[in-house]
XYZ file of C-alpha atoms in Angstrom:
545
model
C -30.602 16.074 44.181
C -28.813 12.728 44.189
C -29.310 12.319 40.420
C -28.052 15.845 39.744
C -24.865 15.066 41.651
C -24.410 11.763 39.819
C -24.855 13.481 36.462
C -22.410 16.241 37.432
C -19.809 13.772 38.687
C -20.045 11.513 35.611
C -20.003 14.520 33.266
C -16.895 15.849 35.007
C -15.262 12.408 34.681
C -15.989 12.450 30.942
C -14.319 15.836 30.458
C -11.347 14.840 32.615
C -10.914 11.585 30.651
C -10.479 13.653 27.509
C -8.230 16.336 28.994
C -6.025 14.004 31.016
C -5.786 10.980 28.699
C -7.340 10.962 25.213
C -5.997 14.381 24.231
C -2.426 13.291 24.933
C -1.110 11.521 21.856
C -2.443 8.766 19.643
C -4.066 5.918 21.544
C -4.360 3.371 18.718
C -1.766 1.049 20.257
C -3.649 1.098 23.561
C -7.001 0.269 21.916
C -7.205 -3.290 23.346
C -6.412 -2.098 26.866
C -8.835 0.834 26.584
C -11.600 -1.471 25.388
C -11.014 -3.958 28.217
C -10.915 -1.132 30.768
C -14.259 0.287 29.645
C -15.928 -3.120 29.424
C -14.837 -3.970 32.961
C -15.829 -0.514 34.244
C -19.282 -0.712 32.650
C -19.906 -4.205 33.980
C -18.819 -3.115 37.449
C -21.027 -0.006 37.231
C -24.133 -2.004 36.362
C -23.381 -4.782 38.846
C -22.803 -2.345 41.695
C -25.869 -0.227 40.866
C -28.148 -3.259 40.613
C -26.747 -4.640 43.870
C -27.507 -1.381 45.717
C -30.750 -0.278 44.026
C -32.331 -3.344 42.480
C -32.562 -4.425 38.854
C -34.787 -1.682 37.421
C -33.591 1.306 39.437
C -29.982 0.152 39.311
C -30.030 -0.303 35.539
C -31.588 3.140 35.028
C -29.056 4.785 37.329
C -26.088 3.069 35.667
C -27.423 4.019 32.212
C -27.773 7.646 33.297
C -24.211 7.727 34.613
C -22.905 6.137 31.415
C -24.925 8.525 29.244
C -23.673 11.636 31.044
C -20.076 10.411 30.954
C -20.200 9.521 27.238
C -22.021 12.706 26.254
C -19.497 15.022 27.889
C -16.496 12.948 26.775
C -17.450 13.067 23.108
C -18.713 16.651 23.303
C -15.372 17.711 24.767
C -13.497 15.847 22.012
C -15.614 17.378 19.224
C -15.452 20.934 20.599
C -11.680 20.648 20.996
C -11.164 19.308 17.479
C -13.281 22.032 15.868
C -12.242 25.107 17.865
C -8.983 24.435 19.722
C -7.017 21.730 17.864
C -3.657 22.778 16.415
C -4.983 21.943 12.936
C -8.180 23.976 13.308
C -7.076 26.584 10.733
C -6.429 24.073 7.956
C -9.323 23.634 5.493
C -11.074 20.345 4.847
C -14.417 18.558 5.060
C -16.234 19.359 8.317
C -16.709 15.761 9.420
C -13.015 15.041 8.787
C -12.226 17.552 11.536
C -14.675 15.931 13.932
C -13.992 12.198 13.649
C -11.609 9.667 12.148
C -14.688 7.598 11.265
C -15.010 9.909 8.265
C -11.995 8.146 6.693
C -13.622 4.682 6.354
C -16.676 6.382 4.905
C -14.478 8.082 2.284
C -12.684 4.802 1.548
C -15.855 2.699 1.350
C -15.744 2.390 -2.471
C -11.978 1.943 -2.806
C -11.516 5.371 -4.404
C -9.896 7.271 -1.539
C -6.974 8.359 -3.751
C -9.357 9.990 -6.215
C -11.194 11.805 -3.431
C -7.886 13.207 -2.183
C -7.289 14.702 -5.626
C -10.756 16.269 -5.502
C -9.995 17.687 -2.046
C -6.883 19.423 -3.340
C -8.911 20.999 -6.132
C -11.563 22.118 -3.645
C -9.560 23.177 -0.569
C -6.025 23.919 -1.752
C -2.618 22.279 -1.347
C -2.908 21.386 2.367
C -6.095 19.649 3.487
C -7.193 18.321 6.856
C -8.624 14.841 6.214
C -8.883 13.607 9.814
C -8.667 15.210 13.271
C -4.874 14.949 13.304
C -4.030 14.263 9.649
C -3.124 16.403 6.653
C -2.601 15.614 2.996
C -0.145 17.895 1.198
C 0.336 18.500 -2.530
C 3.902 19.775 -2.651
C 7.348 18.734 -3.806
C 8.732 20.728 -0.882
C 6.735 18.514 1.488
C 7.710 15.424 -0.488
C 11.398 16.132 0.082
C 11.160 17.340 3.676
C 8.973 14.456 4.806
C 10.561 11.493 3.003
C 14.240 12.298 2.451
C 16.897 10.550 4.538
C 17.658 13.627 6.640
C 14.004 14.248 7.503
C 13.067 14.422 11.178
C 9.594 13.145 10.343
C 9.064 9.597 11.559
C 6.812 6.576 11.209
C 6.062 6.664 14.921
C 2.475 7.278 16.038
C 1.192 6.199 12.614
C -0.464 3.099 11.181
C 2.928 1.359 10.932
C 3.036 0.846 14.698
C 0.078 -1.535 14.645
C 0.918 -3.470 11.455
C 3.073 -6.433 12.435
C 3.206 -10.207 12.739
C 2.988 -11.210 16.393
C 4.928 -8.108 17.369
C 7.520 -8.364 14.584
C 7.576 -5.618 11.964
C 8.982 -6.013 8.460
C 11.103 -3.797 6.229
C 8.102 -1.676 5.245
C 6.486 -1.313 8.669
C 9.600 -0.905 10.835
C 9.401 2.367 12.756
C 12.898 2.554 14.252
C 15.403 4.038 11.781
C 18.404 1.994 12.883
C 16.391 -1.220 12.776
C 15.218 -0.327 9.280
C 18.793 0.429 8.186
C 20.136 -2.999 9.162
C 17.121 -4.783 7.672
C 17.641 -2.888 4.449
C 21.257 -4.056 4.346
C 20.120 -7.691 4.456
C 17.492 -7.096 1.771
C 19.947 -5.233 -0.462
C 22.224 -8.283 -0.381
C 19.398 -10.279 -1.911
C 19.601 -8.020 -4.982
C 23.287 -8.387 -5.816
C 24.435 -8.878 -9.418
C 24.402 -12.688 -9.279
C 20.950 -12.760 -7.710
C 19.520 -10.294 -10.230
C 20.804 -12.463 -13.064
C 18.947 -15.441 -11.616
C 15.817 -13.382 -10.984
C 15.818 -12.291 -14.610
C 15.953 -15.907 -15.755
C 12.999 -16.705 -13.462
C 11.066 -13.792 -14.928
C 11.760 -15.059 -18.440
C 10.509 -18.549 -17.483
C 7.281 -17.030 -16.161
C 6.866 -14.918 -19.301
C 7.130 -18.034 -21.470
C 4.459 -19.716 -19.348
C 2.257 -16.683 -20.012
C 2.979 -16.836 -23.747
C 2.230 -20.555 -23.758
C -1.083 -19.908 -22.062
C -1.980 -17.341 -24.714
C -1.139 -19.847 -27.451
C -3.365 -22.489 -25.870
C -6.332 -20.115 -25.683
C -6.144 -19.514 -29.458
C -7.700 -16.086 -29.601
C -10.278 -16.517 -26.830
C -10.950 -13.454 -24.627
C -8.453 -13.216 -21.767
C -8.919 -11.382 -18.475
C -5.616 -9.512 -18.568
C -6.131 -8.084 -15.077
C -6.229 -11.603 -13.660
C -3.100 -12.733 -15.492
C -1.375 -9.482 -14.583
C -1.607 -10.726 -10.989
C -0.782 -14.356 -11.735
C 2.424 -13.431 -13.593
C 4.100 -11.538 -10.715
C 2.643 -14.039 -8.246
C 4.476 -16.840 -10.072
C 7.604 -14.720 -10.289
C 7.422 -13.895 -6.579
C 7.230 -17.605 -5.768
C 10.428 -18.390 -7.665
C 12.352 -15.231 -6.845
C 11.348 -15.254 -3.175
C 11.064 -18.929 -2.245
C 12.157 -21.051 -5.261
C 8.534 -22.162 -5.450
C 6.495 -22.922 -8.571
C 2.757 -22.380 -7.977
C 1.555 -23.274 -11.483
C -1.152 -20.602 -11.308
C -0.664 -19.298 -14.864
C -1.370 -22.700 -16.340
C -4.393 -23.119 -14.066
C -5.649 -19.700 -15.121
C -7.333 -18.922 -11.823
C -6.579 -17.050 -8.645
C -4.543 -18.970 -6.078
C -6.057 -19.106 -2.549
C -3.034 -17.183 -1.328
C -3.923 -14.317 -3.669
C -7.429 -14.279 -2.230
C -6.120 -14.117 1.336
C -3.704 -11.390 0.295
C -6.487 -9.361 -1.307
C -8.771 -9.664 1.722
C -5.968 -8.767 4.132
C -4.958 -5.621 2.262
C -8.541 -4.735 1.396
C -9.633 -4.681 5.023
C -6.872 -2.197 5.854
C -7.735 -0.088 2.810
C -11.418 0.076 3.702
C -10.544 1.447 7.128
C -9.028 4.502 5.469
C -5.927 4.303 7.690
C -8.043 4.239 10.862
C -5.788 1.832 12.663
C -7.064 1.270 16.188
C -9.380 -1.486 14.811
C -6.246 -3.177 13.456
C -4.775 -3.143 16.972
C -7.955 -4.766 18.268
C -7.870 -7.436 15.549
C -4.208 -8.151 16.322
C -5.096 -8.603 19.973
C -7.609 -11.349 19.138
C -5.446 -12.947 16.432
C -6.838 -11.293 13.293
C -9.488 -12.345 10.781
C -9.629 -15.915 9.475
C -8.389 -14.828 6.023
C -5.497 -12.873 7.512
C -4.505 -15.784 9.726
C -4.668 -18.135 6.713
C -2.403 -15.775 4.753
C 0.106 -15.659 7.598
C 0.122 -19.450 7.933
C 0.739 -19.917 4.221
C 3.651 -17.484 4.292
C 5.162 -19.215 7.318
C 4.691 -22.594 5.656
C 6.627 -21.401 2.611
C 9.462 -20.188 4.816
C 9.593 -23.508 6.670
C 9.623 -25.474 3.409
C 12.453 -23.364 1.972
C 14.441 -23.627 5.203
C 14.245 -27.431 5.236
C 15.712 -27.592 1.746
C 18.799 -25.690 2.948
C 19.969 -25.428 -0.668
C 22.551 -22.654 -1.042
C 22.633 -23.194 -4.792
C 19.099 -21.905 -5.111
C 19.187 -18.189 -5.707
C 16.231 -16.525 -4.012
C 15.503 -13.835 -1.437
C 14.875 -16.341 1.373
C 18.411 -17.595 0.908
C 19.792 -14.255 2.088
C 17.324 -13.802 4.921
C 18.163 -17.299 6.180
C 21.898 -16.662 5.806
C 21.599 -13.699 8.133
C 19.500 -15.761 10.554
C 22.139 -18.515 10.663
C 25.068 -16.118 10.985
C 27.050 -16.072 14.230
C 25.929 -12.473 14.752
C 22.761 -11.857 12.730
C 22.178 -8.288 11.603
C 18.378 -8.299 11.433
C 17.039 -11.868 11.370
C 18.121 -13.049 14.784
C 14.623 -14.305 15.557
C 12.870 -16.764 13.262
C 9.637 -14.810 13.646
C 11.324 -11.880 11.904
C 11.725 -14.000 8.761
C 8.034 -14.909 8.848
C 7.186 -11.215 8.987
C 9.515 -10.345 6.101
C 8.091 -13.197 4.001
C 4.618 -11.704 4.263
C 5.937 -8.331 3.106
C 7.667 -10.030 0.188
C 4.453 -11.673 -0.948
C 2.593 -8.356 -0.914
C 5.228 -6.186 -2.548
C 6.276 -8.822 -5.074
C 2.787 -9.434 -6.409
C 0.172 -6.685 -6.123
C 2.339 -3.703 -7.034
C 3.624 -5.250 -10.275
C 0.168 -6.636 -11.004
C -1.374 -3.161 -10.984
C 1.222 -1.766 -13.398
C 0.852 -4.680 -15.825
C -2.962 -4.495 -15.733
C -3.104 -0.858 -16.741
C -0.165 -1.112 -19.166
C -2.081 -3.813 -21.083
C -5.096 -1.500 -21.101
C -3.232 1.495 -22.515
C -1.388 -0.555 -25.131
C -4.441 -2.576 -26.214
C -6.684 0.451 -26.707
C -4.259 2.230 -29.055
C -2.847 0.307 -32.059
C -0.461 3.192 -32.764
C 1.264 2.687 -29.408
C 1.532 -1.032 -30.052
C 2.984 -0.500 -33.516
C 5.528 2.031 -32.299
C 6.587 -0.234 -29.435
C 7.007 -3.236 -31.728
C 9.205 -1.187 -34.053
C 11.439 -0.154 -31.139
C 11.784 -3.778 -30.014
C 12.824 -5.129 -33.408
C 16.561 -4.273 -33.223
C 16.681 -5.376 -29.565
C 15.368 -8.899 -30.057
C 18.267 -11.349 -29.861
C 20.865 -8.611 -29.535
C 22.530 -10.036 -26.413
C 21.013 -13.529 -26.205
C 19.907 -15.213 -29.407
C 16.123 -15.279 -29.699
C 15.562 -13.426 -26.425
C 15.137 -10.019 -24.842
C 17.284 -9.017 -21.884
C 16.629 -6.423 -19.239
C 19.891 -4.697 -20.157
C 18.766 -4.242 -23.747
C 15.338 -3.026 -22.589
C 16.761 -0.241 -20.433
C 15.919 3.422 -20.923
C 18.895 4.047 -23.197
C 17.925 1.426 -25.802
C 14.158 1.138 -25.267
C 13.032 4.655 -24.351
C 9.480 4.185 -25.610
C 8.917 0.957 -23.649
C 10.112 2.667 -20.486
C 8.045 5.742 -21.300
C 4.936 3.541 -21.450
C 5.836 2.050 -18.062
C 6.521 5.473 -16.544
C 3.309 6.943 -17.909
C 1.328 3.962 -16.644
C 2.790 4.433 -13.166
C 2.064 8.142 -13.346
C -1.553 7.603 -14.310
C -2.232 4.564 -12.100
C 0.476 4.128 -9.508
C 0.064 0.989 -7.349
C 0.727 2.813 -4.068
C -1.827 5.574 -4.518
C -1.683 7.316 -1.168
C 1.859 6.783 0.084
C 2.530 6.068 3.735
C 2.056 8.630 6.531
C 4.787 10.332 8.505
C 4.564 12.102 11.851
C 5.994 15.623 11.966
C 8.741 16.279 14.548
C 7.811 17.936 17.879
C 9.030 21.337 16.664
C 6.807 21.143 13.590
C 7.620 21.527 9.912
C 7.418 24.377 7.404
C 6.158 23.494 3.933
C 6.032 26.106 1.188
C 6.004 28.817 3.848
C 3.168 27.193 5.823
C 3.869 25.936 9.342
C 2.582 22.446 10.175
C 2.550 21.767 13.945
C 4.440 18.902 15.544
C 3.045 15.395 16.087
C 0.734 15.584 13.072
C 0.311 12.742 10.556
C 1.119 13.971 7.059
C 0.595 12.287 3.684
C 1.986 13.279 0.297
C -0.419 11.229 -1.892
C 1.368 9.834 -4.942
C -1.751 9.611 -7.120
C -2.596 13.250 -6.505
C 0.997 14.347 -7.172
C 1.135 12.388 -10.418
C -2.228 13.692 -11.632
C -1.858 17.327 -10.628
C -1.777 20.153 -13.175
C 0.793 21.789 -10.887
C 3.382 19.273 -11.993
C 2.187 17.815 -15.324
C 0.492 19.373 -18.322
C -2.508 17.419 -19.587
C -2.286 15.330 -16.398
C -5.291 13.129 -17.179
C -4.055 12.094 -20.635
C -1.874 9.043 -21.285
C 1.036 10.483 -23.287
C 4.209 8.331 -23.183
C 6.024 10.970 -25.216
C 6.169 13.248 -22.166
C 9.082 11.020 -21.064
C 10.829 11.103 -24.444
C 10.169 13.724 -27.131
C 7.780 16.034 -25.230
C 9.460 16.934 -21.928
C 7.532 20.218 -21.972
C 4.573 18.211 -20.626
C 6.469 17.740 -17.356
C 6.473 20.868 -15.200
C 8.326 19.409 -12.202
C 9.856 15.940 -12.584
C 10.424 15.680 -8.830
C 6.703 15.064 -8.423
C 7.109 11.680 -10.139
C 8.133 9.183 -7.472
C 6.440 5.835 -8.211
C 8.911 3.887 -6.074
C 8.829 6.348 -3.147
C 11.769 8.397 -1.894
C 14.607 8.365 0.600
C 15.608 5.391 2.770
C 12.187 3.785 2.286
C 12.389 3.693 -1.500
C 11.168 0.366 -2.915
C 13.831 -2.292 -2.361
C 12.416 -4.368 -5.227
C 12.414 -1.556 -7.797
C 14.827 -3.324 -10.149
C 12.840 -6.573 -10.021
C 9.608 -4.748 -10.718
C 11.130 -3.151 -13.803
C 12.667 -6.422 -15.013
C 9.332 -8.253 -14.824
C 7.318 -5.413 -16.349
C 9.765 -4.838 -19.207
C 10.040 -8.510 -20.123
C 6.280 -9.157 -19.985
C 5.414 -6.174 -22.173
C 8.293 -6.731 -24.592
C 7.688 -10.452 -25.185
C 3.921 -10.040 -25.358
C 4.106 -7.190 -27.873
C 6.746 -9.014 -29.903
C 4.779 -12.250 -30.269
C 1.192 -10.988 -30.180
C -1.134 -8.335 -31.495
C -3.795 -7.661 -28.903
C -6.901 -5.540 -28.579
C -10.066 -5.231 -26.516
C -12.260 -8.320 -26.774
C -15.637 -7.974 -28.540
C -17.981 -6.081 -26.218
C -15.122 -4.786 -24.043
C -15.102 -0.980 -23.749
C -12.358 -0.592 -21.130
C -14.684 0.999 -18.578
C -14.641 -1.747 -15.922
C -10.871 -1.693 -15.360
C -11.202 1.853 -13.978
C -14.707 1.688 -12.546
C -14.062 -1.488 -10.556
C -10.494 -0.721 -9.516
C -10.028 -0.675 -5.745
C -7.410 1.031 -3.619
C -6.859 -1.485 -0.838
C -3.497 0.007 0.201
C -2.302 -1.217 -3.199
C -4.365 -0.524 -6.308
C -6.119 -3.501 -7.872
C -7.464 -3.086 -11.398
C -10.944 -4.027 -12.500
C -11.531 -6.651 -15.164
C -10.270 -6.130 -18.727
C -10.754 -8.718 -21.462
C -8.448 -8.700 -24.465
C -7.931 -10.930 -27.468
C -4.369 -11.991 -28.346
C -3.486 -13.061 -31.895
C -0.076 -14.496 -32.622
C 2.005 -12.484 -35.043
C 2.944 -14.222 -38.281
């Protein structure tokens, strides 16, 4: 009888734990405290049982209590999620309804964005991909969730656990007013004078790339590697007035490795973020800590120089920090956090676009020929012997920009977009009511590759942005730089770097796949680790005569 009562009491405690605590909101932020609580409780349970009943009997009794508690807790959670959850009527994979652990399993091969597209084809335009998460294929959702007037928020999403020692950055800031003032500081770093300097830095980096090609004299080149090294070098100069010399070295900088591991670990979790909270509580992985230290070191180095003549992003962040009444950088730790965001956004996103742009241009000589012809009247038009970003704009270089747009449509760096939490009163999308306090994604890759919005969506056709607008059903679906107040602050820099790299490379070189290269690996081995990283692609560059 005693064991029956113990089992009943522990089973009741399991059900009550779910109904009184776990069912009430997202508990990712409390993960460290929850873990400590259960560890202490389990240790106390075993210690007390062994003290009263002896080692063998006490251990068996404690195990029985723990088993009954765990069984009813998880049974209650699963039954609720399948039959009573507010998202129970939305279609999706069965195991996605039951557990968030399904997300890391989906993301295990780095192709989560492609699986989302398959889900839309299988289940429809609104799919349940986790117990409290939906993905939505809709321009109506896109506008209602991401526009400035939206009541959807970043609260109770992955952004709450992504920070540097408690300090969020421009991308991860949850509070709207805090984001607004941070954005003001960042926008100052992209004034006309600064952009002029950033363009000159980009041109310096492009010439280093061209010089490297000349030194290799027609040897096969891993364009995916250099597509990362180019923006990495540019980020160093534009962000910190730092020259890494990585293009000349021709190999990945340790910082790039740390950056890749840091983002990759988040990507592999499939936006399951309570493990991130646990890692933060113990200081993070060794690679992540090394990345943070390198970013902080770069900030410290730039701050010691105190050179106001140097035009870079850190200059403006430090100016705000030193102001009598700082807007957003009152604490030095805030600058460290922003520097880490700068390194991510200024490197990997541009790297993905360049990697795939080289692929699409190299595989089709007709595209290369047409692009070179467009560039001919633009070379030296404003500055003798040079291209300028102004001359490479959409008005004067429509085909170049069409190639860039089509590359970002086919292979956008931010494949999944960030989640938003619906307001308490819920949200109606295309006539369908989505309950409140639900995480919602509008995946960019799926939007860009959907037949709902683009004809021949899986074909690379730059002309859809120039002479064949009929191939675009709804242009609103194309949002490579996001929407609303969280639109990419570095959009203009990304375009400057991408335009100059492609223009100068095409002007000075003919390039094609290297012998034995079939272009399969760049897609097969690409990985979505929050930001898309292309697989290897080897090309041969031959200088034009």
